XYZ file of C-alpha atoms in Angstrom:
568
model
C -7.154 29.424 -8.038
C -4.002 27.598 -6.567
C -2.363 25.215 -7.589
C -0.789 23.085 -4.255
C 2.659 21.021 -5.308
C 2.967 17.550 -2.872
C 3.629 14.451 -3.461
C 0.667 11.670 -5.000
C 0.621 9.071 -1.894
C -2.630 7.554 -4.259
C -4.381 8.123 -7.860
C -6.812 9.091 -9.292
C -8.469 12.584 -9.184
C -11.830 13.386 -6.834
C -13.453 17.171 -6.023
C -14.995 18.313 -2.986
C -15.980 20.464 -0.689
C -12.746 21.226 1.513
C -13.435 19.707 5.178
C -10.132 20.874 7.597
C -9.362 18.194 10.231
C -8.607 20.333 13.346
C -5.286 19.590 14.725
C -5.139 16.692 18.058
C -5.611 19.068 20.793
C -2.909 18.809 23.618
C -3.758 15.926 26.270
C -3.830 17.911 29.919
C -1.541 15.347 31.422
C -1.196 14.862 35.573
C 1.655 13.585 37.385
C 0.888 12.773 40.582
C 3.743 9.897 43.206
C 1.841 6.993 44.366
C 2.389 5.119 46.687
C 3.923 1.360 45.962
C 0.181 -0.351 47.367
C -1.385 1.870 44.866
C 0.933 0.398 41.787
C -2.095 -2.521 40.654
C -5.380 -0.572 41.070
C -3.268 1.696 38.816
C -2.512 -0.809 36.678
C -5.902 -2.165 36.717
C -7.010 1.209 35.003
C -5.064 0.616 32.974
C -6.296 -2.956 31.240
C -9.319 -1.565 31.700
C -9.038 1.153 29.498
C -7.384 -1.242 26.633
C -9.862 -3.545 26.880
C -12.251 -0.423 25.894
C -10.007 0.163 23.076
C -10.218 -2.629 21.981
C -13.626 -2.892 21.740
C -13.782 0.228 19.925
C -11.716 -1.381 17.360
C -13.550 -4.733 17.126
C -16.245 -2.714 16.639
C -15.064 -1.198 13.956
C -13.747 -4.606 12.333
C -16.957 -5.872 12.485
C -17.859 -2.906 10.449
C -16.035 -4.050 7.910
C -16.403 -6.576 4.753
C -13.895 -9.613 4.735
C -11.741 -8.749 2.746
C -10.975 -4.935 3.595
C -7.579 -4.079 3.967
C -8.136 -1.882 7.023
C -8.689 -5.441 8.740
C -5.263 -6.193 9.396
C -4.000 -2.726 9.976
C -6.928 -2.621 13.032
C -5.613 -6.732 13.981
C -2.295 -4.891 14.529
C -3.268 -2.179 16.567
C -5.088 -4.867 18.696
C -1.855 -6.697 18.850
C -0.016 -3.304 20.098
C -2.520 -2.972 22.716
C -1.051 -6.565 23.884
C 2.148 -6.531 22.707
C 4.284 -8.601 26.115
C 7.625 -6.173 24.817
C 5.572 -2.986 25.293
C 3.563 -3.825 28.335
C 6.463 -5.558 30.268
C 8.401 -1.809 30.157
C 5.373 0.077 31.089
C 4.215 -1.670 34.240
C 8.140 -2.202 35.029
C 8.343 1.398 34.419
C 5.142 2.360 36.892
C 6.367 0.077 39.727
C 9.913 1.289 40.022
C 8.822 5.055 39.068
C 5.558 5.142 41.003
C 3.488 8.165 39.021
C -0.058 7.826 38.484
C -0.361 5.485 35.049
C -1.401 8.532 32.875
C 1.748 9.938 33.168
C 3.502 6.813 32.871
C 2.029 5.750 29.731
C 2.598 9.146 28.132
C 6.292 8.530 28.687
C 6.726 5.641 27.579
C 4.203 5.893 24.594
C 6.350 9.587 23.863
C 9.930 7.933 24.433
C 8.962 4.500 22.306
C 7.652 6.600 19.693
C 10.905 9.049 18.896
C 13.060 6.017 18.849
C 10.572 5.140 16.348
C 10.973 8.498 14.291
C 15.205 8.541 15.284
C 15.535 4.969 13.428
C 16.791 7.079 10.103
C 13.698 5.177 8.402
C 10.400 6.597 7.019
C 7.975 3.397 7.090
C 9.683 3.336 10.888
C 8.729 7.152 11.294
C 4.869 5.855 9.881
C 4.982 3.406 12.739
C 5.579 6.072 15.127
C 2.208 7.902 14.200
C 0.562 4.077 14.648
C 1.833 4.120 18.498
C 1.078 7.349 19.261
C -2.421 6.929 17.603
C -3.557 3.242 19.192
C -1.734 4.510 22.823
C -3.029 7.939 22.729
C -6.730 6.017 21.793
C -6.113 4.562 25.561
C -4.837 7.769 27.365
C -7.687 9.527 26.284
C -9.460 6.787 27.697
C -7.752 6.963 31.189
C -8.110 10.947 30.829
C -12.327 11.194 30.051
C -10.184 13.346 27.170
C -13.058 13.596 23.935
C -10.535 14.811 20.961
C -12.594 15.544 17.188
C -15.088 13.054 16.537
C -14.218 12.140 12.932
C -18.173 11.144 12.190
C -18.325 14.556 11.230
C -16.733 14.642 7.923
C -19.662 14.850 5.594
C -19.997 12.594 2.349
C -17.878 13.938 -0.956
C -16.033 16.015 1.230
C -11.934 16.473 0.659
C -9.937 15.494 3.886
C -7.938 18.300 4.464
C -5.161 17.834 7.547
C -2.078 17.880 8.746
C -1.945 14.346 9.085
C -4.529 11.857 10.050
C -4.379 9.059 12.145
C -5.433 5.959 11.283
C -7.570 4.902 13.365
C -9.961 7.706 12.410
C -9.139 6.487 8.709
C -12.446 4.192 8.945
C -14.003 7.151 7.317
C -13.033 6.342 4.309
C -15.044 2.953 4.371
C -17.717 4.932 6.289
C -18.103 7.513 3.826
C -17.542 8.847 -0.245
C -14.245 10.571 0.682
C -13.246 12.337 -3.133
C -9.275 12.789 -1.611
C -7.693 13.222 0.700
C -4.395 16.618 1.351
C -2.237 15.971 4.226
C 0.784 17.930 4.835
C 2.323 14.895 6.766
C 2.624 11.141 5.748
C 4.075 9.048 3.101
C 3.521 6.947 0.096
C 3.751 3.805 3.325
C 1.695 5.151 5.725
C -1.101 3.050 6.071
C -3.555 6.198 5.042
C -2.201 7.081 1.671
C -2.449 2.177 1.178
C -6.208 2.481 2.421
C -6.705 5.436 0.148
C -4.697 3.195 -2.514
C -7.299 0.408 -1.811
C -10.892 2.091 -1.322
C -9.604 5.035 -4.727
C -10.021 7.247 -3.025
C -7.034 10.377 -4.894
C -4.667 11.224 -2.287
C -1.781 14.218 -2.209
C 1.274 14.884 0.623
C 3.959 17.141 2.261
C 1.892 20.363 1.310
C 3.156 22.569 3.508
C 1.180 25.675 4.941
C -2.460 24.062 4.260
C -4.323 25.908 6.704
C -3.236 29.157 4.716
C -4.204 27.886 1.235
C -7.265 26.064 1.612
C -10.305 27.601 3.886
C -13.267 25.100 5.010
C -15.771 24.630 1.875
C -13.749 25.290 -0.423
C -13.804 23.806 -3.740
C -10.718 21.837 -4.423
C -9.343 19.130 -6.507
C -7.012 16.637 -4.924
C -5.358 15.515 -9.168
C -3.394 11.638 -7.273
C -1.719 11.437 -11.117
C -0.187 14.469 -10.806
C 0.320 15.233 -7.230
C -1.560 18.975 -7.630
C -4.002 20.011 -5.716
C -6.414 22.959 -7.356
C -8.084 25.597 -4.552
C -10.949 26.927 -6.372
C -10.496 25.634 -9.524
C -11.366 27.624 -12.630
C -14.469 26.531 -14.824
C -11.479 25.591 -17.443
C -10.520 22.985 -15.314
C -13.464 21.265 -13.346
C -14.188 21.167 -17.554
C -11.294 19.218 -17.504
C -11.753 17.138 -14.248
C -15.443 15.902 -15.808
C -13.882 14.561 -18.643
C -10.993 12.656 -16.945
C -14.063 11.386 -14.419
C -16.296 10.253 -17.318
C -12.783 8.585 -18.991
C -12.131 7.322 -16.305
C -15.583 5.105 -15.721
C -15.732 3.583 -18.558
C -12.163 2.315 -18.605
C -12.804 1.143 -15.062
C -16.353 -0.986 -16.885
C -14.255 -2.159 -20.008
C -11.395 -3.967 -17.369
C -14.352 -5.882 -16.638
C -13.993 -7.756 -19.512
C -10.078 -8.820 -18.990
C -10.411 -10.460 -15.621
C -10.928 -13.717 -17.015
C -9.155 -13.497 -19.745
C -5.297 -14.512 -20.230
C -2.976 -12.440 -20.335
C -1.588 -12.513 -24.083
C -0.050 -10.229 -26.021
C -1.453 -8.887 -29.444
C 0.483 -11.752 -31.413
C -0.788 -14.332 -28.890
C 2.185 -14.670 -26.280
C 1.430 -15.910 -22.983
C 2.380 -13.445 -20.132
C 1.549 -14.781 -16.348
C 0.090 -12.242 -14.203
C 0.333 -12.976 -10.661
C -1.222 -11.899 -7.057
C 0.782 -9.759 -4.155
C -1.165 -10.775 -0.887
C -0.571 -10.537 2.743
C -3.725 -12.462 4.482
C -4.894 -15.625 3.672
C -8.279 -13.986 2.953
C -7.016 -12.063 -0.285
C -6.654 -15.487 -2.134
C -10.019 -14.784 -2.266
C -9.973 -11.042 -3.861
C -6.490 -12.726 -6.219
C -9.403 -15.288 -8.193
C -11.648 -12.393 -8.637
C -9.342 -10.289 -10.773
C -8.254 -13.098 -12.744
C -4.713 -13.709 -11.242
C -3.049 -17.586 -12.736
C -1.795 -18.067 -8.938
C -0.064 -16.308 -6.427
C 3.401 -14.708 -7.029
C 3.773 -13.678 -3.422
C 2.245 -14.190 0.006
C 3.907 -11.446 2.305
C 3.814 -13.390 5.460
C 4.474 -10.486 8.245
C 1.087 -9.448 8.710
C 0.402 -13.417 9.696
C 2.744 -13.216 12.254
C 2.184 -10.426 13.691
C -1.698 -11.558 13.516
C -1.064 -14.884 15.089
C 0.958 -13.196 17.797
C -2.239 -11.085 18.902
C -4.093 -14.213 18.904
C -1.888 -16.222 21.023
C -1.748 -12.950 23.622
C -5.298 -12.695 23.414
C -5.366 -16.445 24.994
C -3.508 -16.101 27.145
C -0.732 -18.515 25.397
C 2.604 -18.373 26.665
C 5.545 -15.787 25.113
C 8.166 -17.953 23.386
C 4.406 -19.782 21.508
C 3.204 -16.612 19.839
C 4.288 -17.572 16.681
C 2.628 -21.149 16.659
C 3.462 -23.756 13.869
C -0.406 -25.101 13.674
C -1.520 -20.862 12.929
C 0.673 -20.884 10.331
C 0.274 -24.125 8.988
C -3.643 -23.721 8.634
C -2.890 -20.402 6.760
C -0.893 -20.964 4.425
C -2.966 -24.169 3.896
C -5.915 -21.928 3.185
C -4.764 -20.161 0.361
C -3.048 -23.256 -1.477
C -6.757 -24.951 -0.950
C -8.390 -21.334 -2.222
C -6.467 -21.702 -4.729
C -6.377 -25.200 -5.880
C -3.645 -26.237 -8.478
C -2.209 -22.726 -9.481
C 1.050 -21.953 -8.166
C 1.265 -19.971 -5.195
C 4.607 -18.554 -3.470
C 5.566 -17.596 0.025
C 7.367 -15.905 1.398
C 9.259 -15.989 4.430
C 9.478 -13.938 7.032
C 11.034 -10.745 5.819
C 10.775 -8.420 9.156
C 13.215 -6.344 10.886
C 14.087 -3.364 9.084
C 11.036 -1.916 8.414
C 8.755 -4.423 10.255
C 9.445 -4.836 13.167
C 8.696 -8.226 15.059
C 9.019 -8.916 19.207
C 9.367 -12.213 20.304
C 10.563 -14.062 23.303
C 12.957 -16.199 20.390
C 14.065 -12.835 18.000
C 14.082 -9.434 19.648
C 13.635 -7.205 17.276
C 15.510 -3.448 17.769
C 15.644 -0.366 16.661
C 18.781 -0.264 14.342
C 20.704 2.756 13.336
C 20.269 1.822 9.668
C 17.649 -0.920 9.837
C 17.321 -1.550 5.982
C 21.027 -1.901 6.122
C 20.622 -4.425 9.279
C 19.220 -7.769 10.679
C 16.090 -8.477 8.096
C 14.519 -10.475 6.199
C 16.617 -13.900 5.112
C 19.710 -12.825 7.741
C 16.847 -12.582 10.509
C 15.831 -16.284 10.231
C 19.256 -16.843 10.384
C 19.930 -15.400 13.389
C 16.921 -17.202 14.541
C 16.965 -19.989 13.222
C 13.905 -21.985 15.308
C 11.830 -19.418 14.295
C 12.777 -20.404 10.652
C 12.584 -24.092 10.818
C 9.145 -23.672 12.879
C 7.962 -21.732 9.305
C 9.641 -24.309 6.693
C 7.594 -27.019 9.004
C 4.514 -25.415 8.334
C 5.331 -24.954 4.625
C 6.077 -28.235 3.972
C 3.040 -29.706 5.976
C 0.759 -27.367 3.790
C 2.668 -28.007 0.427
C 0.306 -31.727 0.080
C -2.571 -29.088 -0.197
C -1.765 -27.234 -3.514
C 0.941 -26.006 -5.586
C 3.801 -24.292 -2.994
C 6.784 -22.639 -3.850
C 9.028 -21.006 -1.047
C 10.599 -17.540 -1.369
C 13.604 -16.501 0.419
C 13.874 -12.919 0.505
C 17.054 -10.176 0.873
C 19.771 -12.847 -0.498
C 22.885 -11.182 -0.844
C 25.425 -14.670 -0.588
C 25.452 -18.119 -1.932
C 26.129 -19.576 1.413
C 22.771 -17.590 2.814
C 21.438 -20.514 -0.128
C 23.521 -23.488 0.973
C 22.716 -22.880 4.363
C 18.678 -22.355 4.275
C 19.129 -25.419 1.804
C 20.591 -27.705 4.233
C 17.512 -26.339 7.322
C 15.249 -27.503 4.852
C 16.482 -30.758 4.912
C 16.618 -31.182 8.176
C 13.144 -29.705 8.003
C 12.169 -32.562 6.101
C 13.832 -35.489 7.436
C 12.044 -34.444 11.066
C 9.035 -34.498 9.256
C 9.522 -37.994 8.298
C 10.333 -39.307 11.325
C 6.776 -37.805 12.496
C 5.512 -39.437 10.043
C 3.836 -36.253 8.043
C 3.068 -35.396 5.064
C 4.778 -33.525 2.798
C 6.288 -32.304 -0.266
C 9.605 -33.126 -0.758
C 9.940 -31.035 -4.306
C 8.269 -28.067 -3.876
C 10.593 -25.201 -5.717
C 12.808 -22.989 -3.114
C 13.665 -19.560 -5.405
C 15.484 -16.522 -3.727
C 14.479 -12.970 -4.290
C 17.069 -10.704 -5.994
C 16.400 -7.375 -4.073
C 20.611 -6.166 -3.898
C 22.768 -5.319 -6.164
C 25.284 -8.203 -5.386
C 22.614 -10.700 -6.251
C 21.738 -9.715 -9.369
C 25.126 -9.099 -10.522
C 26.117 -12.639 -8.780
C 23.433 -14.313 -10.283
C 25.250 -16.798 -12.223
C 26.363 -17.831 -9.063
C 22.931 -18.261 -6.778
C 21.130 -20.314 -10.029
C 22.425 -23.093 -9.871
C 20.987 -23.458 -6.420
C 17.968 -22.049 -6.617
C 14.621 -22.843 -8.358
C 13.440 -19.575 -9.578
C 14.078 -16.466 -8.934
C 11.824 -13.260 -8.326
C 12.662 -9.734 -8.879
C 11.624 -7.640 -5.893
C 12.690 -3.698 -7.830
C 11.461 -1.788 -4.749
C 14.552 -2.244 -2.688
C 16.499 -3.236 -5.836
C 16.326 0.535 -6.900
C 16.363 1.764 -3.409
C 19.475 0.066 -2.517
C 21.128 0.436 -6.136
C 20.604 4.321 -6.135
C 21.215 4.662 -2.855
C 17.787 7.372 -2.340
C 15.002 6.475 0.782
C 11.882 7.065 -1.765
C 9.872 8.037 1.353
C 12.573 10.557 2.227
C 10.803 13.768 0.173
C 14.041 15.743 0.060
C 15.625 12.835 -2.638
C 12.716 11.252 -3.501
C 12.292 12.748 -7.060
C 16.571 10.631 -7.392
C 14.026 6.875 -7.020
C 13.684 5.719 -10.311
C 13.119 2.239 -11.548
C 13.790 3.304 -14.989
C 17.441 4.050 -14.519
C 19.940 2.373 -16.648
C 22.176 1.085 -13.639
C 18.534 -0.813 -12.069
C 17.110 -1.716 -15.617
C 20.584 -3.897 -16.399
C 20.712 -5.736 -13.686
C 17.276 -6.365 -14.365
C 18.452 -7.758 -17.425
C 21.343 -9.568 -15.981
C 20.002 -11.123 -13.912
C 16.735 -12.739 -16.838
C 19.252 -13.507 -19.040
C 20.884 -15.439 -16.257
C 17.930 -17.199 -15.455
C 17.386 -18.482 -19.423
C 20.847 -19.549 -19.584
C 20.581 -22.009 -15.703
C 16.843 -22.533 -17.475
C 15.223 -21.586 -14.347
C 11.892 -19.469 -14.725
C 12.000 -15.264 -13.610
C 9.661 -13.097 -12.421
C 8.888 -9.508 -10.497
C 7.073 -8.874 -7.919
C 7.919 -5.390 -7.393
C 5.836 -2.271 -8.004
C 7.523 -2.278 -11.487
C 5.191 -5.205 -12.302
C 2.270 -3.133 -11.691
C 2.347 -0.426 -13.724
C 1.915 -0.062 -17.217
C 4.699 1.827 -18.136
C 7.210 -0.284 -16.646
C 5.044 -3.745 -17.272
C 5.881 -3.309 -20.983
C 9.314 -2.825 -20.631
C 10.042 -5.869 -18.544
C 8.331 -8.248 -20.769
C 9.794 -6.501 -23.611
C 13.177 -7.623 -21.405
C 11.781 -11.139 -21.836
C 9.770 -11.352 -17.983
C 7.157 -13.883 -18.375
C 5.429 -13.745 -14.651
C 4.701 -10.378 -12.785
C 3.064 -9.862 -9.943
C 1.073 -7.120 -8.832
C -2.250 -5.821 -6.564
C -4.525 -8.207 -7.602
C -6.677 -5.024 -8.549
C -4.868 -4.558 -11.468
C -4.622 -7.532 -12.443
C -7.061 -6.157 -15.760
C -5.439 -2.840 -16.141
C -2.188 -4.997 -17.325
C -3.958 -7.824 -18.639
C -5.814 -4.656 -21.417
C -2.167 -3.084 -21.808
C -0.151 -5.883 -22.446
C -2.744 -6.745 -25.286
C -2.007 -3.502 -27.561
C 1.443 -4.662 -28.101
C 3.545 -7.408 -30.000
C 6.483 -9.097 -28.683
C 8.255 -7.915 -31.613
C 6.877 -4.194 -30.541
C 7.762 -4.913 -26.969
C 11.074 -6.118 -27.859
C 12.280 -2.893 -29.746
C 10.614 -0.794 -26.268
C 13.046 -2.557 -24.226
C 15.986 -2.184 -26.061
C 15.577 1.112 -26.494
C 14.776 1.746 -22.581
C 18.474 0.284 -21.397
C 20.611 1.466 -24.811
């Protein structure tokens, strides 16, 4: 028996036979000089290959259920295939350098990927793998080069590999995969996100896998502890069986909490909301008993809108169409009926790249400290005005709340409120109905915002604590960086005291405060937050029943004592 230690990317425990994915073979890309007259032919070949790659992605999309999170990722891949910025650069390079399109594509793909990898941010480094994946598909089609067929992975296998392409992750939907063990890949990678969504345990960051695991070895993947047990002994297998049976029973018991209110043992109400990224996920929120939507991230909506507009041949400047946004917001509000829906304005930039003719976000040396979130929106006010118009138009269809991300200064809030008033005036002039009383709140996700909460509160209708960034910024720790990830601690006294100060200020000013970061969906941290005074938590829809069950075992007095001990 051999125990390997890594980093948990998806919780749970699974057992199966190891199936080692072969490393990608090196493509042999020819370099042939062409005449200027040949460039249209080469470009036509590239466009045909892109269309074929898009068709393959579409086939995978058709095999997925409507609410499957992988749909968002594959739609993003389709968007990347029609990205005007990359395609313009590629086309210009073809005309200027005049080499065969395979060579030009390979060079530009690696160049763009390196820019992402060297950005100093692990999230962007993961996106570099996506660039290599999707345009690698196109290159393989051009070269008639066939990589390993992921369909060969059998049911019940534990996938073992140096890395795993996102496009190969479709196998997670098609097969009953028992676990994933990788050398490369972070907890924010698409593979990790999908593993969590499908309930597949995953451990990453294990070096020399091939030296320690052979094909057909029995492997236990413990995503709770970040351990991988190779050829376990009888005692380990027996323990595993007990844990699996216990978890099955637990999941069955959780079903009864879906339709219950979130109540402490002594009957105190806690509102549990859902975090979503697409309008379709609102149905999932209702299925798991959400009291509303605590965070609708609009970034994927923007990227999806760009993809659809480009596919339809619309002019580039109209990619972020107001009507497309309006229909999406309206759909969520109508789905949730009278339940509150908090929609966050665009949180692009930093770890999420967005390209438009109106906004070109370049790779920054330190993107998480750069032009992102509300900074980007105020830097490009027309994009922001368009989003606010769509939001206000949709406001008559439900219980809307607007959330502004990454606020660090009072002047930002005042500017936002000024733009909101201007948008309302424009809607009145156009005789378009809207709710003028939509609450505008701000995210508290930096130490600056938490410390100066008393200055921000008079200008906000509510606070929403983004504990992921709050922890990261406060401690100066990138949790995606394996070298310093152990220092990332949401229970750090500095973080808890910033949260405590925010709650106290919100109470003084009589405004609601909620938590929408990962702390909200954790059993351990949720009880501390409630004891500190939080009465609204927002999380992944599937976590809601478990948090309802957890808080039902504690009285409010007990929760307050636990919190007081944690902060002292």
